[in-house]
mmCIF file of C-alpha atoms in Angstrom:
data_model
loop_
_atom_site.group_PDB
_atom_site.id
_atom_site.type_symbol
_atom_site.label_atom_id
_atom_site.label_comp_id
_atom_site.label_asym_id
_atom_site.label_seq_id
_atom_site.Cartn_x
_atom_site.Cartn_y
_atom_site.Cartn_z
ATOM 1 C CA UNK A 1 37.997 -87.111 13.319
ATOM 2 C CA UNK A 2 40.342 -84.690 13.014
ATOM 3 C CA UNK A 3 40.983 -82.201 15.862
ATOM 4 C CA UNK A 4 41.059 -78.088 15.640
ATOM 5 C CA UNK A 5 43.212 -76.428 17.695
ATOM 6 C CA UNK A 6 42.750 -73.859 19.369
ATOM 7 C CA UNK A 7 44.901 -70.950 18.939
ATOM 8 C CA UNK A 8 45.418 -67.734 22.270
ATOM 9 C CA UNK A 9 46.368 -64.926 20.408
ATOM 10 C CA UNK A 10 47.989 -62.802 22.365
ATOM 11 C CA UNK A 11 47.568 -59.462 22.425
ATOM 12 C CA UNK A 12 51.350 -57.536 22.373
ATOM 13 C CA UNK A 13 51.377 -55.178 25.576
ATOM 14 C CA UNK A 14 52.455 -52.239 23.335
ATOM 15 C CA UNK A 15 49.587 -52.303 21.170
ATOM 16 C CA UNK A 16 47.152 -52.379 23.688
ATOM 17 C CA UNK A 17 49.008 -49.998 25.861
ATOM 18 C CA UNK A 18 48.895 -47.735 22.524
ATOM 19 C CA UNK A 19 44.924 -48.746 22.316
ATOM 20 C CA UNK A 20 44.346 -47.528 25.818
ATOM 21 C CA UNK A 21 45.844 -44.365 25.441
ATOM 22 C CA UNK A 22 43.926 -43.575 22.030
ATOM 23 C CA UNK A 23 40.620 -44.226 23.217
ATOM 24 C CA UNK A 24 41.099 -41.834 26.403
ATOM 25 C CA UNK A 25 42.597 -38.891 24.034
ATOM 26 C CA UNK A 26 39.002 -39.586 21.805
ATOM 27 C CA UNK A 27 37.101 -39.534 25.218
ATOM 28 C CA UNK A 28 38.577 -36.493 26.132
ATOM 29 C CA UNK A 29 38.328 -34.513 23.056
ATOM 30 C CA UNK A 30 34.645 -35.854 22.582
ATOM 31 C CA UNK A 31 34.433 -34.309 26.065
ATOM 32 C CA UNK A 32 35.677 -31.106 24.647
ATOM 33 C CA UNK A 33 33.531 -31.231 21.863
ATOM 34 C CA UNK A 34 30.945 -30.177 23.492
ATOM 35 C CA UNK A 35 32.293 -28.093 25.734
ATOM 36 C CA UNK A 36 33.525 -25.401 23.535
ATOM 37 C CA UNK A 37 31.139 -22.752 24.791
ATOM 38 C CA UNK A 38 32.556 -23.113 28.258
ATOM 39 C CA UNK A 39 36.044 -21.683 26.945
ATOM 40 C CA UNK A 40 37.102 -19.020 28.865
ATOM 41 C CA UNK A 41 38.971 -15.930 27.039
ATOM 42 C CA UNK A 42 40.474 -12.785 28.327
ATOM 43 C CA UNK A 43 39.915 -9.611 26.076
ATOM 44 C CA UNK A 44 40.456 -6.198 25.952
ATOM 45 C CA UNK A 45 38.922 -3.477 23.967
ATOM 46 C CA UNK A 46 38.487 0.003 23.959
ATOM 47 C CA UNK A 47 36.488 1.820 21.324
ATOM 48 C CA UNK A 48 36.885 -0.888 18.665
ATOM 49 C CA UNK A 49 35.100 -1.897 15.814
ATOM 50 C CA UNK A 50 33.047 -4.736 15.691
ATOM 51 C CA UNK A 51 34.643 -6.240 12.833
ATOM 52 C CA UNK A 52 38.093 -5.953 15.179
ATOM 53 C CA UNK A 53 36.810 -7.253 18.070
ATOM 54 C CA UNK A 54 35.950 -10.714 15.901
ATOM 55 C CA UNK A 55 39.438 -11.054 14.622
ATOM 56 C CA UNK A 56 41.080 -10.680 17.475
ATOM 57 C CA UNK A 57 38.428 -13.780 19.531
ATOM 58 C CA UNK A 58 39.164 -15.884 16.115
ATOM 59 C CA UNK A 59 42.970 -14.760 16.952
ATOM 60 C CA UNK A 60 43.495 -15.478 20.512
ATOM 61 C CA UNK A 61 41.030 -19.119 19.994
ATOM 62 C CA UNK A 62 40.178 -21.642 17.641
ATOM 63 C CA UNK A 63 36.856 -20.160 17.015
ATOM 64 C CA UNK A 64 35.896 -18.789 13.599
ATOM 65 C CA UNK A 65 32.781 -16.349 12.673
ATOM 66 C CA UNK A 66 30.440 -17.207 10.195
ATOM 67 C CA UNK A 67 27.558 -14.610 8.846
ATOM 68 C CA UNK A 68 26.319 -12.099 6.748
ATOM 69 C CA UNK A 69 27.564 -8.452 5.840
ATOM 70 C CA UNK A 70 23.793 -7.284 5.378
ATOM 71 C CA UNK A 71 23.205 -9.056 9.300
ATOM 72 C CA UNK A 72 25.654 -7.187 11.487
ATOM 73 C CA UNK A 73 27.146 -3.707 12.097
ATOM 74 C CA UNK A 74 30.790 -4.194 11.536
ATOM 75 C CA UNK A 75 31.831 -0.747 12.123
ATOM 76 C CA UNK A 76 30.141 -0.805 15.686
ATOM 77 C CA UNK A 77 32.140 0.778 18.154
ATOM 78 C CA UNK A 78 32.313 -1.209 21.721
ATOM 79 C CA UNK A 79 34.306 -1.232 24.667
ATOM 80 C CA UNK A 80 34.356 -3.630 27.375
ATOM 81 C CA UNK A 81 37.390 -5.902 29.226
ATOM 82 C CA UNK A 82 36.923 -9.469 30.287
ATOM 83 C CA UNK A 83 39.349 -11.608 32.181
ATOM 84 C CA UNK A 84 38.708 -15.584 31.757
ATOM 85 C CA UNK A 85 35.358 -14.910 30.838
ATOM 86 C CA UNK A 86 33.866 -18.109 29.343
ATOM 87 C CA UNK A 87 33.348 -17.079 25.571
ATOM 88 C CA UNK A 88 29.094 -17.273 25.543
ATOM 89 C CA UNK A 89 29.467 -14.527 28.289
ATOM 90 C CA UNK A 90 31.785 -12.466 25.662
ATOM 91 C CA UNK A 91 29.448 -13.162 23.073
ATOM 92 C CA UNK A 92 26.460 -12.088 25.078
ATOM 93 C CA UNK A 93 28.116 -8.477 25.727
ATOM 94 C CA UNK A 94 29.593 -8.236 22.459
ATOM 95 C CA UNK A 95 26.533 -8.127 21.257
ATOM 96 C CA UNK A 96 24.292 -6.538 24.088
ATOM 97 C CA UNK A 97 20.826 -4.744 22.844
ATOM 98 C CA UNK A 98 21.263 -5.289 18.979
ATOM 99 C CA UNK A 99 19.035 -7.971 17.008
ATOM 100 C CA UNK A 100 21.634 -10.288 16.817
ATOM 101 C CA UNK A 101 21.615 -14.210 17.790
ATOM 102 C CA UNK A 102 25.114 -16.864 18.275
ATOM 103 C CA UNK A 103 24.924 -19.974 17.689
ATOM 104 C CA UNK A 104 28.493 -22.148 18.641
ATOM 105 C CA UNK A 105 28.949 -25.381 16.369
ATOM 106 C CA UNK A 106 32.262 -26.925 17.116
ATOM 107 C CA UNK A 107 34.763 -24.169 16.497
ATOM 108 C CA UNK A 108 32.485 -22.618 14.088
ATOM 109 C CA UNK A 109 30.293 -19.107 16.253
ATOM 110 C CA UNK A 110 27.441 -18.674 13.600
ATOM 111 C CA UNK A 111 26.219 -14.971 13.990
ATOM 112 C CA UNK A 112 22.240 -14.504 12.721
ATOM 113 C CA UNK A 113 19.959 -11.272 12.827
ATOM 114 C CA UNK A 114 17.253 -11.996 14.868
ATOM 115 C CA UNK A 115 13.543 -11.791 13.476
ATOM 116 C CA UNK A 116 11.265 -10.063 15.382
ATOM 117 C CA UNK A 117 8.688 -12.054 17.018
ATOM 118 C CA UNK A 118 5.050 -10.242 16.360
ATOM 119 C CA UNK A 119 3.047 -9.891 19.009
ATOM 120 C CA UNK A 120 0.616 -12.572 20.145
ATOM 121 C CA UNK A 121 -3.136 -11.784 19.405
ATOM 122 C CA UNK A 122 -6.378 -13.062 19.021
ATOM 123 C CA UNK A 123 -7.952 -14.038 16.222
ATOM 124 C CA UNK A 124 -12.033 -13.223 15.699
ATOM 125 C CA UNK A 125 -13.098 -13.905 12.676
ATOM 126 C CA UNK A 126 -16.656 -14.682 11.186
ATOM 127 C CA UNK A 127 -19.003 -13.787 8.873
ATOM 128 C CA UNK A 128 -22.310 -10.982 8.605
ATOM 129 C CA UNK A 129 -25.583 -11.402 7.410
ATOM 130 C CA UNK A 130 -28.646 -9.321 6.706
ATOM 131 C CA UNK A 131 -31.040 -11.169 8.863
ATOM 132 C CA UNK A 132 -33.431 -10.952 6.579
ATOM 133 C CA UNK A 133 -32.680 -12.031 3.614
ATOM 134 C CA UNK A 134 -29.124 -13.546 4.289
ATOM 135 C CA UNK A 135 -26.986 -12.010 1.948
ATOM 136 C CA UNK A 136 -23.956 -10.638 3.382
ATOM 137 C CA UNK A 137 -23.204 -7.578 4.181
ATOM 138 C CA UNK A 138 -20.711 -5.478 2.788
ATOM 139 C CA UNK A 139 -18.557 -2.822 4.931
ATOM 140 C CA UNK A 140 -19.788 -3.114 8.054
ATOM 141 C CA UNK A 141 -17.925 -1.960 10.937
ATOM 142 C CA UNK A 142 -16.402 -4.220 13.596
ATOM 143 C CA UNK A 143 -14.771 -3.179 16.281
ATOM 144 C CA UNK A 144 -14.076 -3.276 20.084
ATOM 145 C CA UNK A 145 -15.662 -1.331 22.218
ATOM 146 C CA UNK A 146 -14.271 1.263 24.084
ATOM 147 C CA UNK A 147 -10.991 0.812 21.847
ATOM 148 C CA UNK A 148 -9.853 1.706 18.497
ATOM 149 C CA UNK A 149 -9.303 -1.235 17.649
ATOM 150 C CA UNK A 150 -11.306 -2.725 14.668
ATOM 151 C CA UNK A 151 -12.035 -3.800 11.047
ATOM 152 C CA UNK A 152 -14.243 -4.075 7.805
ATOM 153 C CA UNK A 153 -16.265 -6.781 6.318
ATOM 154 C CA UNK A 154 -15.127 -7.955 2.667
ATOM 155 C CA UNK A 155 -17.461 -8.375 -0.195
ATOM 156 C CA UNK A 156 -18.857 -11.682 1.220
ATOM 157 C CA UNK A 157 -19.510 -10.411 4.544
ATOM 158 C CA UNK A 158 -16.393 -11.721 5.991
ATOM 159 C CA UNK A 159 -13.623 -10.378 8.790
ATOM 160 C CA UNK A 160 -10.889 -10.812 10.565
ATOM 161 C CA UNK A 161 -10.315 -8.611 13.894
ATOM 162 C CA UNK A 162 -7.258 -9.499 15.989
ATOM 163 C CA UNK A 163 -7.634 -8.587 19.939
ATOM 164 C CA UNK A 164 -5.290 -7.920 22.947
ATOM 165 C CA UNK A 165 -6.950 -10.337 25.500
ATOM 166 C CA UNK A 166 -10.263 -12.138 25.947
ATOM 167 C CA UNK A 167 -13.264 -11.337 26.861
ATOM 168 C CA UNK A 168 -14.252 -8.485 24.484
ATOM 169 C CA UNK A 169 -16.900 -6.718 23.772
ATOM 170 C CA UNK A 170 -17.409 -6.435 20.121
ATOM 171 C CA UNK A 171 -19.583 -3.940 18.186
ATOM 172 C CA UNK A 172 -20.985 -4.331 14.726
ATOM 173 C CA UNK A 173 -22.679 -1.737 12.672
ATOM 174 C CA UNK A 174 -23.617 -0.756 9.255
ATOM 175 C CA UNK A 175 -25.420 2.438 7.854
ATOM 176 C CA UNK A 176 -28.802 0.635 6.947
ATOM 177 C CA UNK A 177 -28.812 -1.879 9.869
ATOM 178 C CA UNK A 178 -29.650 -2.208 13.492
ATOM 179 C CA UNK A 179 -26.230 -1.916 15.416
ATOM 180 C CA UNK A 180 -25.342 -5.063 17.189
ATOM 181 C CA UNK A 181 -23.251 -5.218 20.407
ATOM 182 C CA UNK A 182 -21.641 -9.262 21.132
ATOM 183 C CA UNK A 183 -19.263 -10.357 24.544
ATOM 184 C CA UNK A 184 -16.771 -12.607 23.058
ATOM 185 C CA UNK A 185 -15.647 -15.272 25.749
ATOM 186 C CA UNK A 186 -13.041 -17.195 23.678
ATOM 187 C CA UNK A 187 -11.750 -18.065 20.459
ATOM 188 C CA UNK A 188 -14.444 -18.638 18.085
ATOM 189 C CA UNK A 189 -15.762 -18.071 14.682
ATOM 190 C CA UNK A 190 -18.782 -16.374 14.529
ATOM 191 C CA UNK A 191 -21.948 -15.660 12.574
ATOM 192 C CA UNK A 192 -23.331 -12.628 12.824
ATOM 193 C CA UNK A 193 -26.849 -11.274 11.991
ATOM 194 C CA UNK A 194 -27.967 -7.270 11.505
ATOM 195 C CA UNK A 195 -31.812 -6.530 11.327
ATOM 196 C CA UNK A 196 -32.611 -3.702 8.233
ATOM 197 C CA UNK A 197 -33.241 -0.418 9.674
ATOM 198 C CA UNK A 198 -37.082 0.472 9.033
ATOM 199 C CA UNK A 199 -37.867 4.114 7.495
ATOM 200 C CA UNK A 200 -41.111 4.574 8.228
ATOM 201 C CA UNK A 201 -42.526 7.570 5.946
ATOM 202 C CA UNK A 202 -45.997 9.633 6.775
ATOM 203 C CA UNK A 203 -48.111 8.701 4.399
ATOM 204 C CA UNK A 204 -48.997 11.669 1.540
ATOM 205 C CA UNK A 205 -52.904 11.812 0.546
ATOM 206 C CA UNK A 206 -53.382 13.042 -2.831
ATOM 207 C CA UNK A 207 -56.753 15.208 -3.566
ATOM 208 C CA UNK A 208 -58.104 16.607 -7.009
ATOM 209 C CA UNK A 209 -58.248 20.441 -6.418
ATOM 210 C CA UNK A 210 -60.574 23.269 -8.283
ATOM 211 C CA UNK A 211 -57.376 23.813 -10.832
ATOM 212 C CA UNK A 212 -57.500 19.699 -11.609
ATOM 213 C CA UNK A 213 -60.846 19.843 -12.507
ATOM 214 C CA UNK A 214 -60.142 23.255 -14.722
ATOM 215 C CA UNK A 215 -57.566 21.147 -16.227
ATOM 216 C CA UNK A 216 -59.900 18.358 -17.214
ATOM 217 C CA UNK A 217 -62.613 20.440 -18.506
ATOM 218 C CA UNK A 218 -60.135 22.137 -20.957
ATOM 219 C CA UNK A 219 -59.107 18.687 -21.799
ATOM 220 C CA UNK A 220 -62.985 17.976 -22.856
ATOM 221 C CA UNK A 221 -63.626 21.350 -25.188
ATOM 222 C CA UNK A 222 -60.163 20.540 -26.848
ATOM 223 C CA UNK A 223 -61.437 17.382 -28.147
ATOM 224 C CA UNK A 224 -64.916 19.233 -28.555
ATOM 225 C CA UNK A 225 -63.664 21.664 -30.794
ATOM 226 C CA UNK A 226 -61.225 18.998 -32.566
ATOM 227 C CA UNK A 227 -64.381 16.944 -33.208
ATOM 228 C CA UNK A 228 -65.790 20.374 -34.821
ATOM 229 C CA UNK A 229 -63.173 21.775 -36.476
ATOM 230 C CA UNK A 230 -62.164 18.164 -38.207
ATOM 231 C CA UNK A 231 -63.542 19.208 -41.807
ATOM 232 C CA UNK A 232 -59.600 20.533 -42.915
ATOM 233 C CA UNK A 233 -61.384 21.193 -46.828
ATOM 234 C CA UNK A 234 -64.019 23.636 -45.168
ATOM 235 C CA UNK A 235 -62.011 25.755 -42.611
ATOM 236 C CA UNK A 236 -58.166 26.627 -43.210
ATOM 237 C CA UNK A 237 -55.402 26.439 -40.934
ATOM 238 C CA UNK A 238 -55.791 30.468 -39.547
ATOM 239 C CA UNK A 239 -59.941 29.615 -38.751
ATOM 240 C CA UNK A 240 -58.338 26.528 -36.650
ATOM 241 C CA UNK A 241 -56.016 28.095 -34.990
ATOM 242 C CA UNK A 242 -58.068 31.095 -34.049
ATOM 243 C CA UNK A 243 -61.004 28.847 -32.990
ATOM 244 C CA UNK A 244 -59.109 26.840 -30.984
ATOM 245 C CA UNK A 245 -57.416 29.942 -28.767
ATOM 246 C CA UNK A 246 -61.401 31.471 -28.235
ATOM 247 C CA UNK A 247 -62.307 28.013 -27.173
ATOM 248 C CA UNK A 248 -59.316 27.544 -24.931
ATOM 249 C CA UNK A 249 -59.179 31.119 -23.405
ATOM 250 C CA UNK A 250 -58.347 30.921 -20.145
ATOM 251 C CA UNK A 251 -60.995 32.179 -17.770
ATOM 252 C CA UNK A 252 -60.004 34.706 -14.650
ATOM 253 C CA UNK A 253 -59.913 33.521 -11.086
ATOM 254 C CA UNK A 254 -61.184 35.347 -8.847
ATOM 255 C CA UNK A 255 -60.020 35.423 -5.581
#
């Protein structure tokens, strides 16, 4: 069988000495890499514009500014000196008590308006009900006692009532029902019931008086004299009419 040999390859000194020293410039600008908001600048400025103030950090370092027009105040007037101050320190007062956010990326400082984070509340929300019937009930009041704080119910009964803190005390009331008072412990949706408010009216007796039975017995000699006056061929029209106004006279009172 024939035999392999085996073959040393050298490696030539220079090209591993050239090796060497490319891997530690990589290493050290890796390093760098992300070190860039550690570099330290020394700045001056006195009444300047904003807009200034970023050209001359771009000018005096490798940094460049990336944003939006409609995001920052360029004609904002600062003044301020900083002497090998490391360039997130800079940033920080450049940009002291505006809405404004910095972001480094490489060489790249990207500037963003800063959204307003809304308060944290609670969330109650539920549903009302006459207790009744169970239809829901529409407008009713919600709200926290002692507070003025509070809500409406939609259409279906529904709500949604944002709160400070927990426990509350939550009040619930409508113009027909029974109001309704809840403590509220922690988050929860809830169901809520309201009891009908009950009118109760006197009751009204109704009694026939002396003119109720004057009315009735004029009733009875209208139909009387109806009954005689039917025959229209004997008596005319005039006879009727005169008839039925003696018949029908109305008789004096006396006190």
């Amino acid at each position: 069988m024939r035999k392999v040999k085996n073959f040393n390859y050298k490696l030539d000194l220079k090209v591993a000495v050239a090796l060497l020293f490319f891997a530690i410039n990589f290493v050290n600008a890796d390093n760098n890499f992300f070190k860039t908001e550690n570099v330290k600048i020394s700045i001056s400025l006195n009444n300047e514009f904003v807009s200034n103030a970023l050209s001359e950090i771009e000018l005096i370092t490798n940094f460049k500014f990336f944003y939006k027009n409609e995001d920052i105040d360029l004609e904002r007037r600062v003044t301020f000196k900083a002497v090998e101050e490391p360039i997130n320190s800079v940033l920080f007062r450049l940009f002291e008590d505006i809405d404004l956010t910095f972001k480094i990326v490489k060489e790249r400082i990207i500037l963003k308006k800063e959204i307003p984070v809304k308060n944290n509340k609670i969330q109650i929300q539920g549903k009302i009900a006459d207790a009744t019937t169970g239809a829901p009930i529409t407008y009713a009041n919600i709200e926290v006692f002692g507070s003025l704080i509070g809500t409406s119910s939609n259409e279906l009964g529904e709500f949604i009532l944002e709160v400070d803190s927990l426990p509350a005390t939550i009040v619930f009331s409508h113009l027909n029902y029974e109001k309704k008072t809840i403590e509220i412990s922690q988050f929860s949706t809830i169901n809520v019931l309201l009891t009908p408010l009950v009118n109760n009216l006197n009751e009204v007796m109704l009694s026939s008086g002396k003119r109720d039975d004057y009315a009735f017995e004029l009733a009875e000699k209208a139909l009387s004299t109806m009954r005689k006056l039917s025959d229209k061929k004997k008596y005319g029209k005039h006879f009727i009419d005169k008839n039925l106004k003696t018949e029908m006279s109305t008789p004096n009172f006396q006190k």
